[in-house]
Amino acid sequence: MTTRSILGLLYNLKALEGAGMPVADVLARHGLSLDTMDPAAAIGRSRELLILAELLELPHDPSLAITLGSEFSLVGYGPLSMLLMSCANGYEAIKTGVRYQSLTYLFGEISLQLRENTSVLRYDPVAMPDELRRFMIDRDLTGTYRLVRDISTYAGRGARLSEVWLSYSRPGSVALYEDAFRCRVKFDQPHNGLVIDNGDLHRPFPIANASAFELYRAQCEQLMLTYAEAADGLAEKVAKHLEMYRYTLPTLNDVADTFGLSERTLRRQLGQTGTSYQAILNAVRFKKAIHYLKHSTLPMDQIAMRLGYRESASFNHAFQRWSGIAPSKYRNGAK
C-alpha cells in the first residue's frame, strides 16, 4: 500500500460533495477538512480508500463512478503527464505509464498485453471489500481511458478503444458504459481491460521530445522515491488494510496474498517489528468497536458480527479485556 499525491482524492471529494455526499462529516472523523487539505500533500492509498469507502455505502451507482473517473485531468498527474506526452508514440506512452503507474490514482494494477492486431490495458483491482470493487473498476477504467484519450489527443493522435472488458455481470442497461467509452462494452469477461487498435498506438507523436522525456523521467523517478520513503511500515499497512473493511474482516491468508507474501513470511516480518497479526487485528477490532459504540445504534450482536465474532459473548469478553469495562457500559458512558 503506497503513498501518493492527494490530488486524486481531492478531485473525487469535490465531485462527491457536488453529488450531495456528506464529505465534510466523513473527513471530520479522520481529522480532515476539504478546505484545509493541502493539494501538495501525500496520502496513503489505504487511508484514501478508507475515506472513499465511508462515502460510498449506497448501492452501486455506475454514473457516479464514471463521473469520478472522468475528473482525472492531465493537470492532476503533474510531471507524469508531461513525460507521457514527450514519448515517441502511443505504445511508448502506455509502456511508460505502466512503469510509473504508482504516480496515478488507481486502486489496482495496470499491465499491457500485446496481441496481433490489438493491445489490452488489463486492470486488476487490489483486494478490497466486495461492495467497493465494482465501483473502483468503473472509476479506474474510466480514469485510465480519459488519460489515454487526453494524451493521444494532445499529441495529435486520437487513440480509439476497440472494446472494453468488464469482469462483472451485464447490468440492465449498457448505454451509460458505451457512451462513456465510445465503443462496445463486453461483460462477464475473465478480467477488466481497455482494448486498443495497434495501428493507433504506433503512430508517431508530433510533439515527441527525447530531451524532455529524460527530464520528466528523472522527476517521476524522484517522486516515486519520495513516496516510497514516506510509506508506512508493514504493521501500519496491515492495520490500514484491515480498517477499510466494514463487514467481514479478511483472514491472515487473504492479507498475506494482498501484500504478495506467504503467511509464514508475513508472520515473521511482523514479528521482527515487535508485533503480530493477532495484535494488529485486535487493535483494529477495538478501534472499530469504539466507533460503532459511539457513533451507531447497532445492537451488540451486529457489532460482534462485523468484527468477526460468531457470538456477542465473545465480543463482550474481548472488549472487557481491551478496555476493562463491558461494551454496554462504555456505550452508556459515551452518550
CSV table of C-alpha atoms in Angstrom, one decimal:
chain,number,residue,atom,x,y,z
A,1,MET,CA,0.0,0.0,0.0
A,2,THR,CA,1.8,3.1,-1.3
A,3,THR,CA,1.8,6.8,-0.5
A,4,ARG,CA,0.8,9.1,-3.4
A,5,SER,CA,-0.4,12.6,-4.3
A,6,ILE,CA,-3.6,13.7,-2.5
A,7,LEU,CA,-4.9,15.4,-5.7
A,8,GLY,CA,-6.8,12.4,-6.9
A,9,LEU,CA,-8.7,12.2,-3.6
A,10,LEU,CA,-9.4,15.9,-3.7
A,11,TYR,CA,-10.9,15.6,-7.2
A,12,ASN,CA,-13.1,12.8,-6.1
A,13,LEU,CA,-14.2,14.5,-2.8
A,14,LYS,CA,-15.3,17.7,-4.6
A,15,ALA,CA,-17.3,15.6,-7.1
A,16,LEU,CA,-18.9,13.6,-4.3
A,17,GLU,CA,-19.7,16.8,-2.4
A,18,GLY,CA,-21.4,18.1,-5.6
A,19,ALA,CA,-23.4,14.9,-5.7
A,20,GLY,CA,-24.7,15.5,-2.2
A,21,MET,CA,-22.5,13.1,-0.2
A,22,PRO,CA,-21.6,14.0,3.4
A,23,VAL,CA,-18.0,14.7,2.6
A,24,ALA,CA,-17.4,17.2,5.5
A,25,ASP,CA,-18.8,14.7,8.1
A,26,VAL,CA,-16.6,11.8,6.9
A,27,LEU,CA,-13.5,13.9,6.7
A,28,ALA,CA,-14.1,15.3,10.2
A,29,ARG,CA,-14.0,11.7,11.5
A,30,HIS,CA,-10.5,11.5,10.1
A,31,GLY,CA,-9.4,14.9,11.4
A,32,LEU,CA,-9.5,16.4,7.9
A,33,SER,CA,-11.3,19.3,6.2
A,34,LEU,CA,-11.7,19.8,2.5
A,35,ASP,CA,-11.0,23.5,2.8
A,36,THR,CA,-7.6,22.9,4.6
A,37,MET,CA,-6.3,19.9,2.8
A,38,ASP,CA,-3.0,20.8,1.0
A,39,PRO,CA,-3.0,19.8,-2.7
A,40,ALA,CA,0.7,19.3,-2.5
A,41,ALA,CA,0.4,16.7,0.3
A,42,ALA,CA,0.6,12.9,0.0
A,43,ILE,CA,-1.7,10.3,1.4
A,44,GLY,CA,-1.5,6.5,1.9
A,45,ARG,CA,-3.6,4.5,-0.5
A,46,SER,CA,-5.2,2.5,2.3
A,47,ARG,CA,-6.3,5.7,4.1
A,48,GLU,CA,-7.6,7.2,0.8
A,49,LEU,CA,-9.7,4.0,0.1
A,50,LEU,CA,-11.0,4.0,3.7
A,51,ILE,CA,-12.3,7.6,3.3
A,52,LEU,CA,-13.9,6.8,-0.1
A,53,ALA,CA,-15.4,3.5,1.4
A,54,GLU,CA,-17.2,5.5,4.1
A,55,LEU,CA,-18.7,7.8,1.4
A,56,LEU,CA,-19.8,5.0,-0.9
A,57,GLU,CA,-22.0,3.0,1.3
A,58,LEU,CA,-25.0,3.3,-1.0
A,59,PRO,CA,-25.9,0.7,-3.7
A,60,HIS,CA,-23.5,0.9,-6.7
A,61,ASP,CA,-24.1,3.9,-9.0
A,62,PRO,CA,-22.2,3.5,-12.2
A,63,SER,CA,-22.9,7.0,-13.3
A,64,LEU,CA,-21.2,8.3,-10.2
A,65,ALA,CA,-18.2,6.0,-10.6
A,66,ILE,CA,-17.8,7.1,-14.2
A,67,THR,CA,-18.1,10.8,-13.2
A,68,LEU,CA,-15.3,10.3,-10.6
A,69,GLY,CA,-13.1,8.6,-13.1
A,70,SER,CA,-13.6,11.4,-15.6
A,71,GLU,CA,-12.4,14.0,-13.1
A,72,PHE,CA,-8.8,12.9,-13.5
A,73,SER,CA,-7.5,15.5,-16.0
A,74,LEU,CA,-3.9,15.8,-17.3
A,75,VAL,CA,-3.1,18.6,-14.9
A,76,GLY,CA,-3.6,16.3,-11.9
A,77,TYR,CA,-0.8,13.9,-13.0
A,78,GLY,CA,2.0,16.6,-12.8
A,79,PRO,CA,5.3,15.6,-14.4
A,80,LEU,CA,3.8,12.2,-15.4
A,81,SER,CA,1.5,13.8,-18.0
A,82,MET,CA,4.5,15.7,-19.4
A,83,LEU,CA,6.5,12.5,-19.6
A,84,LEU,CA,3.8,10.6,-21.4
A,85,MET,CA,3.3,13.5,-24.0
A,86,SER,CA,7.0,13.6,-24.7
A,87,CYS,CA,7.0,9.9,-25.7
A,88,ALA,CA,7.7,8.7,-29.3
A,89,ASN,CA,4.2,7.2,-29.8
A,90,GLY,CA,1.2,5.8,-28.1
A,91,TYR,CA,2.8,2.4,-27.5
A,92,GLU,CA,5.8,4.0,-25.7
A,93,ALA,CA,3.5,6.3,-23.7
A,94,ILE,CA,1.5,3.3,-22.5
A,95,LYS,CA,4.6,1.3,-21.6
A,96,THR,CA,5.9,4.4,-19.7
A,97,GLY,CA,2.5,4.8,-18.0
A,98,VAL,CA,2.6,1.2,-16.8
A,99,ARG,CA,6.1,1.7,-15.5
A,100,TYR,CA,5.1,4.8,-13.5
A,101,GLN,CA,1.5,3.8,-12.6
A,102,SER,CA,2.3,4.4,-8.9
A,103,LEU,CA,2.1,8.1,-9.7
A,104,THR,CA,-1.5,7.7,-10.8
A,105,TYR,CA,-4.7,7.4,-8.7
A,106,LEU,CA,-5.5,3.7,-9.4
A,107,PHE,CA,-6.7,1.2,-6.8
A,108,GLY,CA,-5.3,-1.6,-8.8
A,109,GLU,CA,-2.5,-2.6,-11.2
A,110,ILE,CA,-2.4,-2.0,-15.0
A,111,SER,CA,-0.5,-4.3,-17.3
A,112,LEU,CA,0.0,-4.2,-21.1
A,113,GLN,CA,-0.8,-7.3,-23.1
A,114,LEU,CA,0.2,-7.3,-26.8
A,115,ARG,CA,-1.8,-9.2,-29.4
A,116,GLU,CA,-1.6,-9.4,-33.2
A,117,ASN,CA,-3.9,-6.5,-34.0
A,118,THR,CA,-4.8,-5.0,-30.7
A,119,SER,CA,-3.3,-4.4,-27.3
A,120,VAL,CA,-5.0,-4.7,-23.9
A,121,LEU,CA,-4.5,-2.5,-20.9
A,122,ARG,CA,-5.5,-5.0,-18.3
A,123,TYR,CA,-6.7,-3.7,-14.9
A,124,ASP,CA,-6.7,-5.8,-11.7
A,125,PRO,CA,-8.1,-4.2,-8.6
A,126,VAL,CA,-6.3,-4.5,-5.3
A,127,ALA,CA,-8.0,-6.6,-2.6
A,128,MET,CA,-10.9,-4.5,-1.2
A,129,PRO,CA,-14.4,-5.1,0.2
A,130,ASP,CA,-16.8,-6.5,-2.4
A,131,GLU,CA,-19.1,-3.5,-2.1
A,132,LEU,CA,-16.3,-1.3,-3.4
A,133,ARG,CA,-14.8,-3.5,-6.1
A,134,ARG,CA,-17.3,-2.8,-8.9
A,135,PHE,CA,-17.3,0.9,-8.2
A,136,MET,CA,-13.5,1.1,-8.3
A,137,ILE,CA,-13.3,-0.9,-11.5
A,138,ASP,CA,-15.7,1.6,-13.2
A,139,ARG,CA,-13.9,4.6,-11.8
A,140,ASP,CA,-10.4,3.4,-12.6
A,141,LEU,CA,-11.1,2.2,-16.1
A,142,THR,CA,-12.9,5.5,-16.9
A,143,GLY,CA,-9.9,7.4,-15.5
A,144,THR,CA,-7.4,5.4,-17.5
A,145,TYR,CA,-9.4,5.8,-20.6
A,146,ARG,CA,-9.5,9.6,-20.1
A,147,LEU,CA,-5.7,9.7,-19.6
A,148,VAL,CA,-5.1,7.6,-22.8
A,149,ARG,CA,-7.6,9.8,-24.8
A,150,ASP,CA,-6.2,13.1,-23.5
A,151,ILE,CA,-2.6,12.2,-24.1
A,152,SER,CA,-3.3,10.9,-27.6
A,153,THR,CA,-5.5,13.9,-28.5
A,154,TYR,CA,-2.9,16.4,-27.2
A,155,ALA,CA,-0.3,14.6,-29.2
A,156,GLY,CA,-2.4,14.9,-32.3
A,157,ARG,CA,-3.2,11.1,-32.4
A,158,GLY,CA,-6.7,10.3,-31.3
A,159,ALA,CA,-6.4,6.7,-30.0
A,160,ARG,CA,-9.8,4.9,-30.0
A,161,LEU,CA,-10.9,1.9,-28.0
A,162,SER,CA,-11.9,-1.2,-29.9
A,163,GLU,CA,-13.7,-2.8,-26.8
A,164,VAL,CA,-13.9,-2.5,-23.1
A,165,TRP,CA,-13.9,-5.7,-21.0
A,166,LEU,CA,-15.6,-5.8,-17.6
A,167,SER,CA,-15.4,-8.8,-15.3
A,168,TYR,CA,-18.8,-8.4,-13.6
A,169,SER,CA,-22.3,-9.4,-14.9
A,170,ARG,CA,-24.1,-7.3,-17.6
A,171,PRO,CA,-26.3,-4.7,-16.0
A,172,GLY,CA,-29.8,-3.9,-17.1
A,173,SER,CA,-28.6,-1.1,-19.4
A,174,VAL,CA,-25.2,-0.7,-21.1
A,175,ALA,CA,-25.9,2.6,-22.8
A,176,LEU,CA,-24.1,4.5,-20.0
A,177,TYR,CA,-20.9,2.5,-20.5
A,178,GLU,CA,-21.0,2.7,-24.2
A,179,ASP,CA,-21.4,6.4,-24.1
A,180,ALA,CA,-18.6,6.8,-21.6
A,181,PHE,CA,-16.1,4.6,-23.5
A,182,ARG,CA,-17.4,5.3,-27.0
A,183,CYS,CA,-17.1,1.6,-28.1
A,184,ARG,CA,-18.6,-1.8,-27.5
A,185,VAL,CA,-18.5,-2.9,-23.9
A,186,LYS,CA,-18.4,-6.7,-23.0
A,187,PHE,CA,-19.3,-8.0,-19.6
A,188,ASP,CA,-18.7,-11.3,-17.8
A,189,GLN,CA,-15.1,-11.3,-19.1
A,190,PRO,CA,-12.1,-13.1,-17.4
A,191,HIS,CA,-10.6,-9.7,-16.5
A,192,ASN,CA,-11.1,-6.0,-16.9
A,193,GLY,CA,-9.4,-4.1,-19.7
A,194,LEU,CA,-9.3,-1.5,-22.4
A,195,VAL,CA,-8.7,-2.9,-25.9
A,196,ILE,CA,-6.8,-0.5,-28.3
A,197,ASP,CA,-6.0,-0.9,-32.0
A,198,ASN,CA,-2.3,-1.4,-32.6
A,199,GLY,CA,-2.3,0.9,-35.6
A,200,ASP,CA,-3.3,3.8,-33.3
A,201,LEU,CA,-0.5,3.0,-30.9
A,202,HIS,CA,2.3,3.1,-33.4
A,203,ARG,CA,1.6,6.4,-35.0
A,204,PRO,CA,4.4,8.9,-34.1
A,205,PHE,CA,3.6,11.7,-31.7
A,206,PRO,CA,4.4,15.1,-33.4
A,207,ILE,CA,5.3,16.6,-30.1
A,208,ALA,CA,7.8,13.8,-29.1
A,209,ASN,CA,10.9,15.2,-27.4
A,210,ALA,CA,13.7,12.9,-26.2
A,211,SER,CA,15.3,15.6,-24.1
A,212,ALA,CA,12.0,16.5,-22.4
A,213,PHE,CA,11.4,12.7,-21.8
A,214,GLU,CA,14.6,12.4,-19.9
A,215,LEU,CA,13.9,15.5,-17.8
A,216,TYR,CA,10.4,14.4,-16.8
A,217,ARG,CA,11.5,10.8,-16.3
A,218,ALA,CA,14.0,12.0,-13.7
A,219,GLN,CA,11.3,14.0,-12.0
A,220,CYS,CA,9.0,10.9,-11.9
A,221,GLU,CA,11.7,8.7,-10.5
A,222,GLN,CA,12.3,11.3,-7.7
A,223,LEU,CA,8.6,11.4,-6.9
A,224,MET,CA,8.4,7.6,-6.7
A,225,LEU,CA,11.4,7.6,-4.4
A,226,THR,CA,9.8,10.3,-2.2
A,227,TYR,CA,6.5,8.5,-1.9
A,228,ALA,CA,8.3,5.2,-1.2
A,229,GLU,CA,10.3,6.7,1.7
A,230,ALA,CA,7.1,8.2,3.1
A,231,ALA,CA,5.2,4.9,3.1
A,232,ASP,CA,4.1,3.3,6.3
A,233,GLY,CA,5.9,0.2,7.7
A,234,LEU,CA,4.3,-3.2,7.3
A,235,ALA,CA,2.4,-3.2,10.5
A,236,GLU,CA,0.8,0.1,9.7
A,237,LYS,CA,0.0,-1.1,6.2
A,238,VAL,CA,-1.7,-4.2,7.6
A,239,ALA,CA,-3.7,-2.2,10.1
A,240,LYS,CA,-4.9,0.3,7.5
A,241,HIS,CA,-5.8,-2.5,5.1
A,242,LEU,CA,-8.0,-4.1,7.9
A,243,GLU,CA,-9.6,-0.8,8.7
A,244,MET,CA,-11.1,-0.4,5.3
A,245,TYR,CA,-13.3,-3.5,5.7
A,246,ARG,CA,-16.8,-2.6,7.1
A,247,TYR,CA,-18.1,-6.1,7.4
A,248,THR,CA,-16.2,-9.5,7.4
A,249,LEU,CA,-12.6,-8.9,8.2
A,250,PRO,CA,-10.1,-10.7,5.9
A,251,THR,CA,-8.2,-13.8,7.1
A,252,LEU,CA,-4.4,-13.8,7.6
A,253,ASN,CA,-4.0,-15.7,4.3
A,254,ASP,CA,-6.1,-13.0,2.5
A,255,VAL,CA,-3.9,-10.3,3.9
A,256,ALA,CA,-0.7,-12.1,3.1
A,257,ASP,CA,-1.9,-12.5,-0.5
A,258,THR,CA,-2.6,-8.8,-0.7
A,259,PHE,CA,0.9,-8.0,0.2
A,260,GLY,CA,2.4,-10.7,-2.0
A,261,LEU,CA,3.7,-12.7,0.9
A,262,SER,CA,3.2,-16.2,2.3
A,263,GLU,CA,1.5,-16.4,5.8
A,264,ARG,CA,4.8,-17.5,7.3
A,265,THR,CA,6.7,-14.6,5.8
A,266,LEU,CA,4.1,-12.1,6.9
A,267,ARG,CA,4.2,-13.5,10.5
A,268,ARG,CA,8.0,-13.4,10.5
A,269,GLN,CA,8.2,-9.8,9.2
A,270,LEU,CA,5.6,-8.6,11.7
A,271,GLY,CA,7.5,-10.3,14.5
A,272,GLN,CA,10.7,-8.5,13.5
A,273,THR,CA,8.8,-5.2,14.2
A,274,GLY,CA,7.7,-6.4,17.6
A,275,THR,CA,4.1,-7.2,16.8
A,276,SER,CA,1.9,-9.9,15.4
A,277,TYR,CA,-1.1,-10.2,13.1
A,278,GLN,CA,-3.3,-11.1,16.0
A,279,ALA,CA,-2.2,-8.0,17.9
A,280,ILE,CA,-2.9,-5.8,14.9
A,281,LEU,CA,-6.3,-7.4,14.3
A,282,ASN,CA,-7.2,-6.9,18.0
A,283,ALA,CA,-6.2,-3.2,17.8
A,284,VAL,CA,-8.3,-2.7,14.7
A,285,ARG,CA,-11.2,-4.5,16.2
A,286,PHE,CA,-11.0,-2.3,19.3
A,287,LYS,CA,-10.9,0.8,17.2
A,288,LYS,CA,-13.9,-0.3,15.1
A,289,ALA,CA,-15.8,-1.3,18.3
A,290,ILE,CA,-15.2,2.2,19.8
A,291,HIS,CA,-16.5,3.7,16.6
A,292,TYR,CA,-19.7,1.6,16.5
A,293,LEU,CA,-20.4,2.0,20.2
A,294,LYS,CA,-20.0,5.8,20.0
A,295,HIS,CA,-21.5,6.6,16.6
A,296,SER,CA,-24.1,3.9,15.8
A,297,THR,CA,-27.2,2.3,17.3
A,298,LEU,CA,-26.2,-1.2,16.1
A,299,PRO,CA,-27.1,-3.9,18.6
A,300,MET,CA,-24.2,-5.8,20.2
A,301,ASP,CA,-24.7,-9.0,18.1
A,302,GLN,CA,-24.4,-7.0,14.9
A,303,ILE,CA,-21.2,-5.2,16.1
A,304,ALA,CA,-19.8,-8.6,17.1
A,305,MET,CA,-20.6,-10.0,13.6
A,306,ARG,CA,-18.9,-7.0,11.9
A,307,LEU,CA,-15.8,-7.6,14.0
A,308,GLY,CA,-15.6,-11.2,13.1
A,309,TYR,CA,-17.1,-12.8,16.2
A,310,ARG,CA,-19.7,-15.5,15.9
A,311,GLU,CA,-21.3,-14.7,19.3
A,312,SER,CA,-21.8,-11.4,21.1
A,313,ALA,CA,-20.5,-13.1,24.3
A,314,SER,CA,-17.0,-13.5,22.7
A,315,PHE,CA,-17.1,-9.8,21.7
A,316,ASN,CA,-18.1,-8.8,25.3
A,317,HIS,CA,-15.2,-10.8,26.7
A,318,ALA,CA,-12.7,-9.3,24.2
A,319,PHE,CA,-13.9,-5.7,24.8
A,320,GLN,CA,-13.6,-6.1,28.6
A,321,ARG,CA,-10.1,-7.4,28.1
A,322,TRP,CA,-9.1,-4.4,25.9
A,323,SER,CA,-10.9,-1.7,27.9
A,324,GLY,CA,-11.6,-3.0,31.4
A,325,ILE,CA,-15.4,-2.4,31.1
A,326,ALA,CA,-18.3,-4.1,29.3
A,327,PRO,CA,-19.2,-2.6,25.8
A,328,SER,CA,-22.7,-1.8,27.1
A,329,LYS,CA,-21.3,0.3,29.9
A,330,TYR,CA,-18.9,2.0,27.5
A,331,ARG,CA,-21.8,2.9,25.2
A,332,ASN,CA,-23.8,4.3,28.0
A,333,GLY,CA,-20.9,6.4,29.3
A,334,ALA,CA,-20.1,7.7,25.8
A,335,LYS,CA,-23.6,9.2,25.4
